[in-house]
Coordinates of C-alpha atoms in Angstrom, one line a residue:
M1 CA 27.8 1.6 9.0
S2 CA 25.2 3.8 10.4
T3 CA 21.9 2.5 12.2
H4 CA 20.2 6.2 11.2
W5 CA 19.2 7.2 7.0
D6 CA 21.2 9.1 5.5
L7 CA 18.5 12.4 3.6
T8 CA 21.2 14.8 2.6
S9 CA 21.3 13.2 -0.8
L10 CA 17.2 14.8 -0.6
Y11 CA 18.5 18.2 1.3
A12 CA 21.8 18.8 3.8
S13 CA 18.5 19.2 7.6
F14 CA 15.6 22.1 6.8
D15 CA 17.9 24.7 7.1
D16 CA 19.1 24.1 3.6
P17 CA 18.6 27.2 0.6
K18 CA 17.8 24.3 -0.9
M19 CA 14.6 23.6 0.6
D20 CA 13.7 27.2 0.5
K21 CA 14.6 27.8 -3.8
D22 CA 12.8 24.7 -4.5
L23 CA 9.7 25.6 -2.5
Q24 CA 10.7 29.0 -4.0
D25 CA 10.4 28.2 -7.1
V26 CA 8.0 25.6 -7.3
K27 CA 5.5 28.8 -6.5
D28 CA 6.9 30.7 -9.3
E29 CA 7.3 27.8 -12.0
I30 CA 3.6 26.8 -11.7
Q31 CA 2.0 30.2 -11.7
S32 CA 4.3 30.9 -14.5
L33 CA 2.7 27.8 -16.4
K34 CA -0.6 29.1 -15.2
K35 CA 0.4 32.7 -16.5
W36 CA 1.1 30.9 -19.7
F37 CA -2.1 29.0 -20.4
Y38 CA -3.9 31.6 -19.9
E39 CA -1.8 33.8 -22.4
E40 CA 0.1 31.6 -24.8
L41 CA -1.3 28.6 -25.5
T42 CA -3.4 30.1 -28.3
N43 CA -0.5 31.5 -30.3
N44 CA 0.4 30.5 -33.2
K45 CA 3.6 30.1 -33.3
L46 CA 4.4 27.5 -31.8
N47 CA 3.2 23.9 -33.5
D48 CA 0.9 21.2 -30.5
T49 CA 4.4 18.5 -30.9
D50 CA 6.5 22.2 -29.1
K51 CA 3.5 23.2 -27.3
I52 CA 3.2 19.3 -25.4
T53 CA 7.1 19.3 -24.5
Y54 CA 7.1 22.6 -23.4
I55 CA 4.1 21.8 -20.7
L56 CA 5.6 18.5 -19.8
R57 CA 9.1 19.3 -18.8
Q58 CA 6.9 22.4 -16.7
I59 CA 5.1 20.0 -15.2
T60 CA 7.7 17.3 -14.7
S61 CA 10.2 20.3 -12.8
I62 CA 7.2 21.1 -10.5
D63 CA 6.3 17.7 -10.0
Y64 CA 10.0 16.5 -9.0
K65 CA 10.6 19.9 -6.7
M66 CA 6.8 19.1 -5.6
D67 CA 8.4 15.5 -4.4
R68 CA 11.7 15.6 -2.5
Y69 CA 10.3 18.2 -0.5
A70 CA 7.4 17.1 0.6
A71 CA 9.0 13.1 0.6
Y72 CA 12.1 14.9 2.9
A73 CA 9.4 16.3 5.6
R74 CA 7.7 12.8 5.6
L75 CA 10.8 10.7 5.9
Q76 CA 11.7 13.0 8.9
S77 CA 8.9 13.0 10.3
A78 CA 8.6 9.1 10.1
T79 CA 11.9 8.7 12.0
D80 CA 10.9 11.7 14.6
T81 CA 7.0 12.2 15.3
T82 CA 6.8 15.0 17.4
N83 CA 9.1 16.8 14.8
Q84 CA 6.7 20.2 13.9
T85 CA 9.1 21.6 11.2
A86 CA 9.0 18.3 9.6
L87 CA 4.8 19.0 10.0
E88 CA 4.8 22.8 9.2
K89 CA 7.4 21.5 6.3
L90 CA 4.5 19.6 4.7
N91 CA 1.0 21.4 5.4
I92 CA 3.6 23.9 2.6
I93 CA 3.9 21.9 0.1
E94 CA 0.3 20.6 0.5
A95 CA -1.4 23.7 0.3
L96 CA 0.0 23.4 -2.9
Y97 CA -1.4 20.3 -4.6
P98 CA -4.5 21.9 -5.6
D99 CA -2.5 24.6 -7.9
F100 CA -0.1 21.3 -9.3
T101 CA -4.1 19.0 -10.3
Q102 CA -5.6 22.9 -11.9
L103 CA -2.5 23.3 -13.9
E104 CA -3.1 18.9 -14.8
V105 CA -6.9 19.6 -15.4
M106 CA -6.3 22.8 -17.8
F107 CA -3.2 20.3 -19.5
G108 CA -5.8 17.4 -20.1
D109 CA -8.7 20.2 -21.5
Y110 CA -5.8 20.7 -24.5
I111 CA -5.3 17.7 -25.7
S112 CA -8.9 16.3 -24.9
K113 CA -9.5 18.6 -28.6
I114 CA -6.6 17.5 -30.4
D115 CA -7.8 16.0 -33.4
E116 CA -4.7 14.1 -34.1
L117 CA -2.7 13.2 -30.9
D118 CA -1.3 10.2 -32.5
K119 CA 0.4 11.3 -35.4
I120 CA 2.0 15.0 -32.4
I121 CA 3.1 11.8 -30.0
S122 CA 5.3 9.9 -33.0
S123 CA 6.9 13.6 -34.1
S124 CA 8.7 13.1 -31.1
S125 CA 11.2 10.6 -29.2
Y126 CA 10.4 12.1 -25.3
L127 CA 6.6 12.4 -27.0
Q128 CA 6.3 8.7 -27.7
E129 CA 8.2 8.4 -24.1
H130 CA 5.5 9.4 -22.4
G131 CA 2.7 8.1 -25.4
Y132 CA 1.1 6.2 -22.5
I133 CA 0.7 9.1 -19.8
L134 CA -0.3 11.6 -22.2
H135 CA -3.4 8.8 -23.3
E136 CA -4.6 8.8 -20.3
M137 CA -4.4 12.0 -19.7
V138 CA -7.1 12.2 -22.4
E139 CA -9.0 10.1 -20.5
I140 CA -9.3 11.0 -17.3
N141 CA -10.5 14.7 -18.6
K142 CA -14.0 12.8 -19.5
H143 CA -14.4 12.2 -16.1
S144 CA -12.3 15.8 -14.6
L145 CA -14.0 19.0 -14.4
D146 CA -13.4 22.7 -16.0
S147 CA -10.2 23.7 -13.9
E148 CA -11.4 26.3 -11.4
T149 CA -13.7 23.3 -10.5
E150 CA -11.5 20.9 -10.3
S151 CA -9.0 23.6 -7.6
I152 CA -12.8 24.2 -6.4
I153 CA -12.9 20.8 -5.3
A154 CA -9.4 20.2 -3.8
R155 CA -9.1 23.2 -2.2
M156 CA -12.7 22.4 0.0
K157 CA -11.0 18.4 0.6
N158 CA -9.3 20.1 2.6
T159 CA -12.4 20.8 5.0
G160 CA -13.9 17.7 3.5
S161 CA -13.0 14.6 3.4
S162 CA -9.0 15.5 4.4
A163 CA -10.4 16.6 7.8
W164 CA -12.4 13.8 8.2
T165 CA -9.3 11.4 7.4
K166 CA -7.6 13.8 10.5
L167 CA -9.8 13.4 13.1
H168 CA -10.0 9.9 12.7
Q169 CA -6.3 9.2 12.9
Q170 CA -6.0 11.7 16.4
L171 CA -9.2 9.7 17.6
L172 CA -7.2 6.4 17.2
S173 CA -3.8 7.2 18.2
T174 CA -4.7 8.8 21.3
L175 CA -7.2 6.2 22.7
Q176 CA -6.6 5.0 25.7
V177 CA -7.6 1.2 26.6
E178 CA -8.5 0.8 30.1
L179 CA -7.4 -2.8 30.5
L180 CA -9.5 -4.2 33.7
A181 CA -8.1 -6.2 36.3
K182 CA -9.9 -10.3 35.5
Y183 CA -7.8 -13.1 34.4
G184 CA -5.4 -12.9 37.3
L185 CA -4.3 -9.5 35.8
E186 CA -3.5 -6.4 38.0
E187 CA -5.4 -3.6 35.4
E188 CA -3.6 -1.6 33.5
I189 CA -3.6 1.8 31.2
K190 CA -2.0 1.4 27.5
P191 CA -2.5 3.0 24.3
I192 CA -4.9 0.8 21.1
S193 CA -1.7 0.0 19.5
A194 CA 0.0 -1.7 22.6
V195 CA -3.4 -3.3 23.0
R196 CA -3.9 -4.5 19.1
N197 CA 0.5 -6.4 20.0
M198 CA -0.6 -8.8 22.9
A199 CA -3.2 -10.2 20.0
F200 CA 0.1 -12.6 19.9
S201 CA 1.4 -13.2 23.2
Q202 CA 1.9 -16.2 24.7
D203 CA -1.0 -16.2 27.4
K204 CA -4.1 -17.0 26.5
N205 CA -5.4 -14.5 28.9
V206 CA -3.4 -12.1 27.8
R207 CA -5.3 -11.9 24.6
K208 CA -8.5 -11.9 25.2
R209 CA -8.6 -9.2 27.7
A210 CA -6.2 -7.5 25.5
Y211 CA -9.9 -8.5 23.0
E212 CA -12.7 -7.1 25.2
S213 CA -11.2 -4.6 26.6
E214 CA -9.5 -2.9 22.6
L215 CA -14.0 -3.7 21.8
E216 CA -16.0 -1.7 24.8
A217 CA -12.4 1.4 24.5
Y218 CA -14.0 1.2 20.7
K219 CA -17.6 2.2 21.7
K220 CA -16.4 6.1 23.1
I221 CA -15.6 6.9 20.2
T222 CA -17.7 5.4 17.7
L223 CA -19.8 8.0 16.9
P224 CA -17.1 10.4 15.4
M225 CA -15.9 7.9 14.2
S226 CA -19.1 6.6 12.2
A227 CA -19.3 10.8 11.1
C228 CA -16.0 10.2 9.8
L229 CA -16.8 7.0 8.0
N230 CA -19.7 8.1 6.9
G231 CA -18.5 11.8 5.1
I232 CA -15.2 10.3 4.1
K233 CA -18.1 7.7 1.4
G234 CA -20.3 10.0 1.5
E235 CA -18.0 12.7 -0.9
A236 CA -16.4 9.9 -2.7
I237 CA -19.9 8.9 -3.6
T238 CA -20.7 12.7 -4.8
Q239 CA -17.5 13.1 -7.0
T240 CA -18.8 9.6 -8.2
E241 CA -22.2 10.7 -9.1
L242 CA -19.9 14.4 -11.2
R243 CA -17.4 12.0 -12.4
G244 CA -19.7 10.1 -14.5
F245 CA -18.5 6.3 -13.0
P246 CA -21.1 4.1 -12.9
S247 CA -19.4 3.6 -9.0
P248 CA -17.3 4.4 -6.7
L249 CA -15.5 0.4 -6.6
D250 CA -15.2 2.1 -11.1
M251 CA -13.5 5.0 -9.7
T252 CA -11.2 3.4 -8.0
L253 CA -10.7 0.6 -10.7
F254 CA -10.6 3.0 -13.5
Y255 CA -7.6 5.2 -11.1
S256 CA -5.8 2.0 -11.0
R257 CA -6.0 1.4 -15.0
M258 CA -7.3 -1.6 -14.0
D259 CA -10.4 -3.9 -15.7
S260 CA -13.7 -5.5 -14.7
K261 CA -12.1 -8.9 -15.6
I262 CA -9.3 -9.3 -14.3
L263 CA -11.7 -8.0 -10.1
D264 CA -14.4 -10.2 -11.3
V265 CA -11.1 -12.8 -11.9
L266 CA -9.1 -11.8 -8.7
L267 CA -11.8 -12.4 -6.2
K268 CA -12.7 -15.8 -7.8
A269 CA -9.3 -16.6 -7.3
I270 CA -9.4 -15.9 -4.0
E271 CA -13.3 -16.8 -3.4
E272 CA -11.2 -20.1 -4.0
G273 CA -8.4 -20.0 -2.0
L274 CA -10.5 -19.1 0.3
P275 CA -11.2 -23.3 1.9
L276 CA -6.9 -23.4 1.3
V277 CA -6.7 -20.9 4.1
R278 CA -9.6 -21.7 6.7
K279 CA -7.9 -25.6 6.5
Y280 CA -4.4 -23.4 8.7
L281 CA -6.7 -22.3 10.8
K282 CA -8.8 -25.3 11.7
K283 CA -5.9 -26.7 12.4
K284 CA -5.2 -23.9 14.5
A285 CA -8.3 -24.4 16.6
Q286 CA -8.1 -27.8 16.8
V287 CA -4.4 -27.3 18.3
L288 CA -6.0 -24.9 20.2
G289 CA -8.3 -26.2 21.5
Y290 CA -11.4 -25.6 19.8
N291 CA -14.2 -27.1 18.8
N292 CA -16.1 -24.1 17.1
G293 CA -14.2 -21.8 15.8
L294 CA -11.5 -19.8 16.5
P295 CA -12.8 -16.3 19.0
W296 CA -10.9 -13.9 17.2
Y297 CA -8.7 -13.4 20.2
E298 CA -7.2 -16.4 19.5
L299 CA -6.7 -15.7 15.7
Y300 CA -2.6 -14.5 15.8
A301 CA -2.3 -16.4 18.8
P302 CA 1.0 -18.2 18.5
L303 CA 1.9 -21.6 17.9
G304 CA 5.6 -21.9 19.2
K305 CA 6.4 -21.2 22.7
E306 CA 9.6 -19.5 21.4
V307 CA 10.7 -17.0 18.7
S308 CA 14.8 -17.1 17.0
K309 CA 16.2 -14.4 17.2
I310 CA 18.4 -12.5 14.5
T311 CA 21.0 -10.0 14.4
Y312 CA 21.1 -7.1 12.1
D313 CA 24.1 -8.0 10.5
E314 CA 23.0 -12.4 10.5
A315 CA 19.4 -10.5 8.7
K316 CA 21.4 -9.0 5.8
Y317 CA 23.2 -11.3 5.0
I318 CA 20.5 -13.8 4.7
V319 CA 19.0 -11.0 2.3
Y320 CA 21.6 -10.4 -0.3
D321 CA 22.8 -13.9 0.2
N322 CA 19.7 -15.1 -1.5
F323 CA 19.0 -11.9 -3.1
R324 CA 22.5 -12.3 -4.9
S325 CA 21.2 -17.2 -6.4
F326 CA 17.7 -15.0 -7.6
N327 CA 19.4 -12.8 -9.4
P328 CA 22.8 -10.8 -8.6
D329 CA 21.3 -7.4 -10.0
L330 CA 18.9 -8.0 -6.4
A331 CA 21.2 -8.4 -4.6
D332 CA 23.3 -5.3 -6.0
F333 CA 20.9 -3.1 -5.3
A334 CA 20.4 -4.0 -1.7
Q335 CA 24.1 -3.8 -0.8
M336 CA 24.1 -1.2 -1.9
A337 CA 21.0 0.1 -0.1
F338 CA 23.1 -0.8 2.7
D339 CA 26.5 0.9 2.5
K340 CA 23.8 4.4 1.7
N341 CA 22.4 4.0 4.4
W342 CA 18.9 3.7 3.2
I343 CA 18.0 2.5 5.9
D344 CA 16.2 3.2 9.5
V345 CA 17.6 -0.1 11.9
E346 CA 16.2 -0.2 15.3
P347 CA 12.7 0.8 17.0
R348 CA 13.1 4.5 19.5
A349 CA 11.0 6.8 20.9
G350 CA 9.6 8.6 18.3
K351 CA 10.0 6.6 14.9
R352 CA 6.0 5.4 14.0
G353 CA 5.8 2.3 14.6
G354 CA 5.5 -0.8 11.4
A355 CA 7.5 -0.7 8.1
F356 CA 7.9 1.5 4.7
C357 CA 10.5 1.7 1.4
S358 CA 9.7 5.4 -0.2
N359 CA 10.7 5.7 -3.5
L360 CA 12.5 8.8 -3.7
P361 CA 12.3 11.6 -7.5
I362 CA 15.8 11.5 -7.4
G363 CA 16.5 7.4 -7.6
E364 CA 17.0 6.2 -5.3
S365 CA 15.1 5.0 -1.2
R366 CA 14.4 5.3 2.2
V367 CA 13.6 1.8 4.2
L368 CA 12.1 2.2 7.2
L369 CA 12.8 -0.9 9.6
N370 CA 11.8 -1.8 13.7
F371 CA 13.6 -3.7 13.5
D372 CA 13.5 -5.8 17.1
G373 CA 15.8 -9.3 15.8
V374 CA 13.0 -11.9 15.5
L375 CA 14.0 -14.0 12.6
T376 CA 10.3 -13.5 10.9
N377 CA 11.6 -9.2 11.0
V378 CA 14.3 -10.5 7.5
I379 CA 11.4 -11.6 6.1
T380 CA 10.5 -7.6 6.7
L381 CA 13.6 -6.5 5.2
A382 CA 13.6 -8.4 2.5
H383 CA 10.0 -6.9 1.7
E384 CA 11.0 -3.2 1.9
L385 CA 13.5 -3.8 -0.6
G386 CA 12.0 -5.4 -2.8
H387 CA 9.7 -1.7 -2.8
G388 CA 13.5 -0.2 -3.2
Y389 CA 13.7 -2.7 -6.2
H390 CA 10.6 -2.3 -8.0
G391 CA 11.7 1.9 -7.8
H392 CA 15.4 1.7 -8.9
C393 CA 14.0 -0.8 -11.6
L394 CA 12.4 2.5 -12.6
K395 CA 14.6 5.6 -11.7
D396 CA 15.1 5.3 -15.7
E397 CA 12.1 6.4 -17.2
E398 CA 11.1 9.5 -17.9
L399 CA 9.7 10.9 -14.1
L400 CA 6.2 10.9 -15.0
N401 CA 6.9 7.6 -15.7
R402 CA 7.4 5.8 -12.4
S403 CA 4.5 6.4 -11.0
Y404 CA 2.7 3.2 -10.4
T405 CA -0.8 1.7 -9.1
M406 CA -1.7 0.7 -6.3
P407 CA -2.8 -2.7 -7.5
I408 CA 0.4 -3.5 -8.8
A409 CA 2.4 -1.9 -5.8
E410 CA 3.1 -4.7 -4.2
T411 CA 4.5 -7.6 -6.3
A412 CA 8.1 -6.5 -5.9
S413 CA 8.0 -6.7 -2.4
T414 CA 6.0 -10.4 -1.4
F415 CA 8.4 -11.7 -4.3
C416 CA 11.5 -10.9 -3.0
E417 CA 9.6 -12.5 0.0
T418 CA 8.8 -15.6 -1.3
I419 CA 12.6 -15.5 -2.8
I420 CA 14.0 -15.9 1.1
I421 CA 11.1 -18.6 1.9
K422 CA 12.2 -20.5 -0.4
S423 CA 15.4 -21.4 0.2
A424 CA 14.6 -21.2 3.9
L425 CA 12.1 -23.9 3.3
A426 CA 15.2 -25.7 2.1
N427 CA 17.8 -25.1 4.1
W428 CA 16.8 -23.9 7.1
D429 CA 16.4 -26.8 10.5
D430 CA 12.6 -27.1 11.5
K431 CA 12.3 -24.9 13.6
K432 CA 12.6 -21.9 12.0
R433 CA 11.2 -23.4 8.6
F434 CA 7.8 -23.6 11.1
E435 CA 8.5 -19.4 12.8
I436 CA 9.4 -18.6 9.4
L437 CA 5.4 -20.7 8.0
N438 CA 3.8 -19.1 10.9
D439 CA 4.3 -15.8 9.9
Q440 CA 3.5 -16.1 6.4
V441 CA 0.3 -18.6 6.6
T442 CA -0.2 -15.9 8.6
R443 CA 0.0 -13.1 6.2
Y444 CA -2.2 -15.3 3.7
V445 CA -4.8 -15.6 5.8
G446 CA -4.6 -11.7 6.1
I447 CA -4.4 -11.2 2.7
I448 CA -7.2 -13.4 1.1
M449 CA -9.5 -14.0 3.7
D450 CA -9.6 -11.2 6.5
I451 CA -9.1 -8.7 2.9
Y452 CA -12.0 -10.1 1.2
S453 CA -13.6 -9.4 4.4
R454 CA -12.9 -6.0 3.9
F455 CA -13.3 -5.6 0.4
I456 CA -17.2 -7.5 1.5
F457 CA -17.3 -4.6 3.5
E458 CA -16.9 -1.8 1.4
K459 CA -18.7 -2.7 -1.4
A460 CA -21.7 -3.2 0.8
L461 CA -21.1 0.8 2.3
F462 CA -21.3 2.0 -0.4
E463 CA -24.3 0.5 -1.4
K464 CA -25.7 1.4 1.4
R465 CA -24.3 4.6 1.6
E466 CA -26.1 6.9 -1.5
N467 CA -29.1 6.5 0.2
T468 CA -28.7 6.6 4.2
T469 CA -26.8 7.9 6.4
L470 CA -25.8 4.7 8.9
S471 CA -25.4 4.5 12.3
V472 CA -22.8 2.5 14.7
E473 CA -25.2 0.1 14.5
Q474 CA -25.1 -0.5 10.9
L475 CA -21.7 -0.3 10.4
C476 CA -21.3 -3.0 13.1
D477 CA -23.9 -5.3 10.8
L478 CA -21.7 -5.1 7.9
M479 CA -18.7 -6.0 9.1
A480 CA -19.7 -8.6 11.1
D481 CA -21.9 -10.5 8.2
A482 CA -18.5 -9.8 6.2
Q483 CA -16.0 -11.8 8.4
E484 CA -18.9 -14.1 8.7
K485 CA -18.6 -14.6 4.0
A486 CA -15.3 -14.2 4.5
Y487 CA -14.2 -16.5 7.2
G488 CA -17.1 -19.3 7.0
D489 CA -17.0 -21.8 10.1
T490 CA -12.8 -21.2 11.0
L491 CA -13.7 -18.5 13.2
D492 CA -17.0 -18.6 16.5
H493 CA -18.7 -15.5 15.7
R494 CA -20.2 -14.7 18.7
F495 CA -16.8 -13.0 19.2
N496 CA -16.2 -11.6 16.0
H497 CA -14.0 -8.3 16.0
P498 CA -17.5 -5.7 14.8
Y499 CA -15.6 -2.8 15.4
M500 CA -12.5 -3.3 12.9
W501 CA -13.8 -0.6 11.2
V502 CA -13.3 2.0 13.6
N503 CA -10.1 0.5 13.0
K504 CA -8.8 0.3 9.7
V505 CA -6.7 3.5 8.5
H506 CA -8.2 2.1 4.6
Y507 CA -11.7 3.1 4.9
Y508 CA -10.4 6.3 6.2
Y509 CA -8.3 7.0 3.1
A510 CA -10.4 9.8 1.4
N511 CA -8.3 9.0 -2.4
R512 CA -8.0 5.5 -2.1
N513 CA -11.6 4.0 -2.1
Y514 CA -11.1 -0.2 -1.3
Y515 CA -8.2 0.3 0.0
N516 CA -8.1 -3.3 -0.2
F517 CA -7.3 -5.7 -2.9
P518 CA -5.1 -4.2 -4.7
Y519 CA -3.1 -6.5 -1.4
A520 CA -4.1 -9.4 -3.1
F521 CA -3.9 -8.7 -6.6
G522 CA -0.6 -8.6 -5.5
L523 CA 0.8 -10.9 -3.4
L524 CA -1.5 -14.2 -5.9
L525 CA 0.3 -11.6 -9.0
A526 CA 3.5 -12.3 -7.6
K527 CA 3.1 -15.9 -6.6
G528 CA 2.7 -16.2 -10.2
L529 CA 5.0 -14.8 -10.8
Y530 CA 7.3 -16.5 -8.5
A531 CA 5.1 -19.6 -10.4
M532 CA 6.9 -19.7 -13.0
Y533 CA 10.2 -18.2 -12.2
E534 CA 10.3 -22.0 -11.2
N535 CA 9.8 -22.9 -14.8
E536 CA 11.5 -20.8 -16.5
G537 CA 14.4 -20.4 -15.0
D538 CA 17.6 -17.3 -14.9
S539 CA 15.1 -16.6 -18.3
F540 CA 12.4 -15.1 -16.0
L541 CA 14.8 -12.4 -14.6
S542 CA 14.4 -10.5 -18.2
K543 CA 11.0 -10.2 -17.9
Y544 CA 10.4 -9.2 -14.3
D545 CA 12.4 -6.2 -14.9
T546 CA 10.3 -5.8 -18.7
L547 CA 7.0 -6.0 -16.3
L548 CA 8.7 -3.9 -13.7
R549 CA 9.7 -0.8 -15.9
E550 CA 6.6 -1.3 -17.9
T551 CA 4.3 -0.7 -14.1
G552 CA 4.8 3.2 -14.6
K553 CA 4.1 3.0 -18.6
N554 CA 0.9 1.0 -18.9
S555 CA -2.2 -0.6 -17.6
I556 CA -2.8 -3.8 -15.5
Y557 CA -3.6 -5.7 -18.0
G558 CA -1.1 -3.5 -20.5
I559 CA 2.0 -5.0 -17.7
G560 CA 1.1 -8.6 -17.6
Q561 CA 0.7 -8.8 -21.5
S562 CA 3.9 -7.4 -21.7
V563 CA 5.5 -10.5 -20.3
G564 CA 2.9 -13.0 -21.9
I565 CA 0.5 -13.3 -18.8
D566 CA -3.6 -12.4 -19.1
L567 CA -4.7 -10.8 -16.2
T568 CA -7.9 -12.8 -17.4
D569 CA -7.4 -15.7 -17.8
V570 CA -8.0 -17.4 -13.6
Q571 CA -5.7 -20.1 -14.3
F572 CA -2.5 -17.6 -14.2
F573 CA -3.5 -17.0 -9.9
R574 CA -4.1 -20.1 -9.5
G575 CA -0.3 -21.3 -9.9
G576 CA 0.2 -18.4 -7.6
L577 CA -2.2 -20.7 -5.5
R578 CA -1.0 -23.7 -5.3
M579 CA 2.6 -21.8 -3.9
I580 CA 0.2 -21.0 -1.4
E581 CA -1.4 -24.0 -0.7
E582 CA 2.2 -26.5 -0.9
D583 CA 2.8 -23.5 2.9
I584 CA 0.4 -24.2 4.1
D585 CA 0.2 -27.8 3.5
M586 CA 4.5 -27.8 5.4
L587 CA 3.2 -25.9 7.4
I588 CA 0.4 -28.2 8.9
D589 CA 2.8 -32.0 8.9
L590 CA 4.9 -29.4 10.8
I591 CA 2.5 -28.6 13.6
D592 CA 1.4 -32.5 12.9
R593 CA 5.2 -33.8 13.6
N594 CA 5.6 -31.5 16.6
D595 CA 2.3 -33.5 18.0

């Protein structure tokens, strides 16, 4: 069985004639539909039902081919970042996005002027399937400018926020860190990614030197990075004003299909969860011998000395076996992904780091791993297959009903993590249970505590940016203040991380402001759902699949309502917090028993 993914169901290669045909079809269909809008939209021979149906089918056709073309280029680039052909192909297809955006705006403008839209939708089963999307287009149109202006804005982003985003990525990916000779260690020069990984070293001196060197290295690029951040957030504020939103946060919630009441409840739940993760960090500080809170460079210090190893075949068996004990359909999906080589497994030269799952327009998924044989890789595998199962549940939906917003994106993946963790805690020995729990609780720290600090920072950043361009010093002060509010007395604030705004790429995504709270929402939603499963048993399974199928054609609140959940009630999220507290208490108990 190959450990490299198979992409041939997309295209055979970059030389595949189907790829050139798709590109030409996209260009032709965009121009044809644009011409149709100008010449045929007012033709009274066609009724509104037929017109809307025609436009939807054309947009779906264009969207499908663009997504397939772009997905192939992105996936090829992910396993070989030096592949210039992949980058060229991606640039070619991305250049067509503004024209496609213009068509969407023209469509939204048209249906917004129809008086009896609901009546027209009810006249066709095809339109009924697109009912939510059509109504959403009407709402989006209220915040849209005319199609020509929207096209200009989309094009200007290429030399505006998108250019700033690329500059940030280039500066960060090429940053070399000088590790000075200190603490008995020899001088070295390493890329920033390698230096940040030293936070997990068994050697305290390695961790401390890496932290100090990292902060020093950032000083070389803080000025251009502050320009990037000011430029991107300034553009977001301008768009907020042009589109009539009260704030960038309101704009983000609107496009996330999320009610502000849900965010308020989520933040309340996060604040209730802070003492739970602080309890763990205080125990960690005690174990490592710190009395005034942990220095930043000790946040990820390992507590165990030996790391259990696992083969990829063993990881597959664990995932499959535990998925089957939960839901045979989930296990069958995982087996299909294994059998059809949908997973790219091992790290190698030129392959990007980390892990992700890409759900493709052809109804399949591809998972990228960097499996290096540590026990926690099994959680990563389950996580990414959870994303894939989410896509699998949506594959029979209309293409336009398969796209879900960021707050819901981490739900299925985190749920699948929890399936493995629950089994591990019940069946594994103390050593392996400790490793899995320690990894999971460290993730809770990141999602509840660090994500909260990022939200505080970004909110303050936007408030300041409305009236001024922020200096490097101001950005560092905002970050230090956010960390102090989130971490409280668990962090020794003489050793915090004021340059975290330089490192976190999420702040630099021009079209994804507040790319932070969705992670916390996904965690607490998934944990709350698992708590429901523990109470309801197998009767929960159909609810779970229903929820996943609803994610592309409903609001966040509506998705919850589809399975009887009120996401404006903090009580639901408290069920997830109880599960998190159980994990933390069990980990602390294991630490105490091994002292």
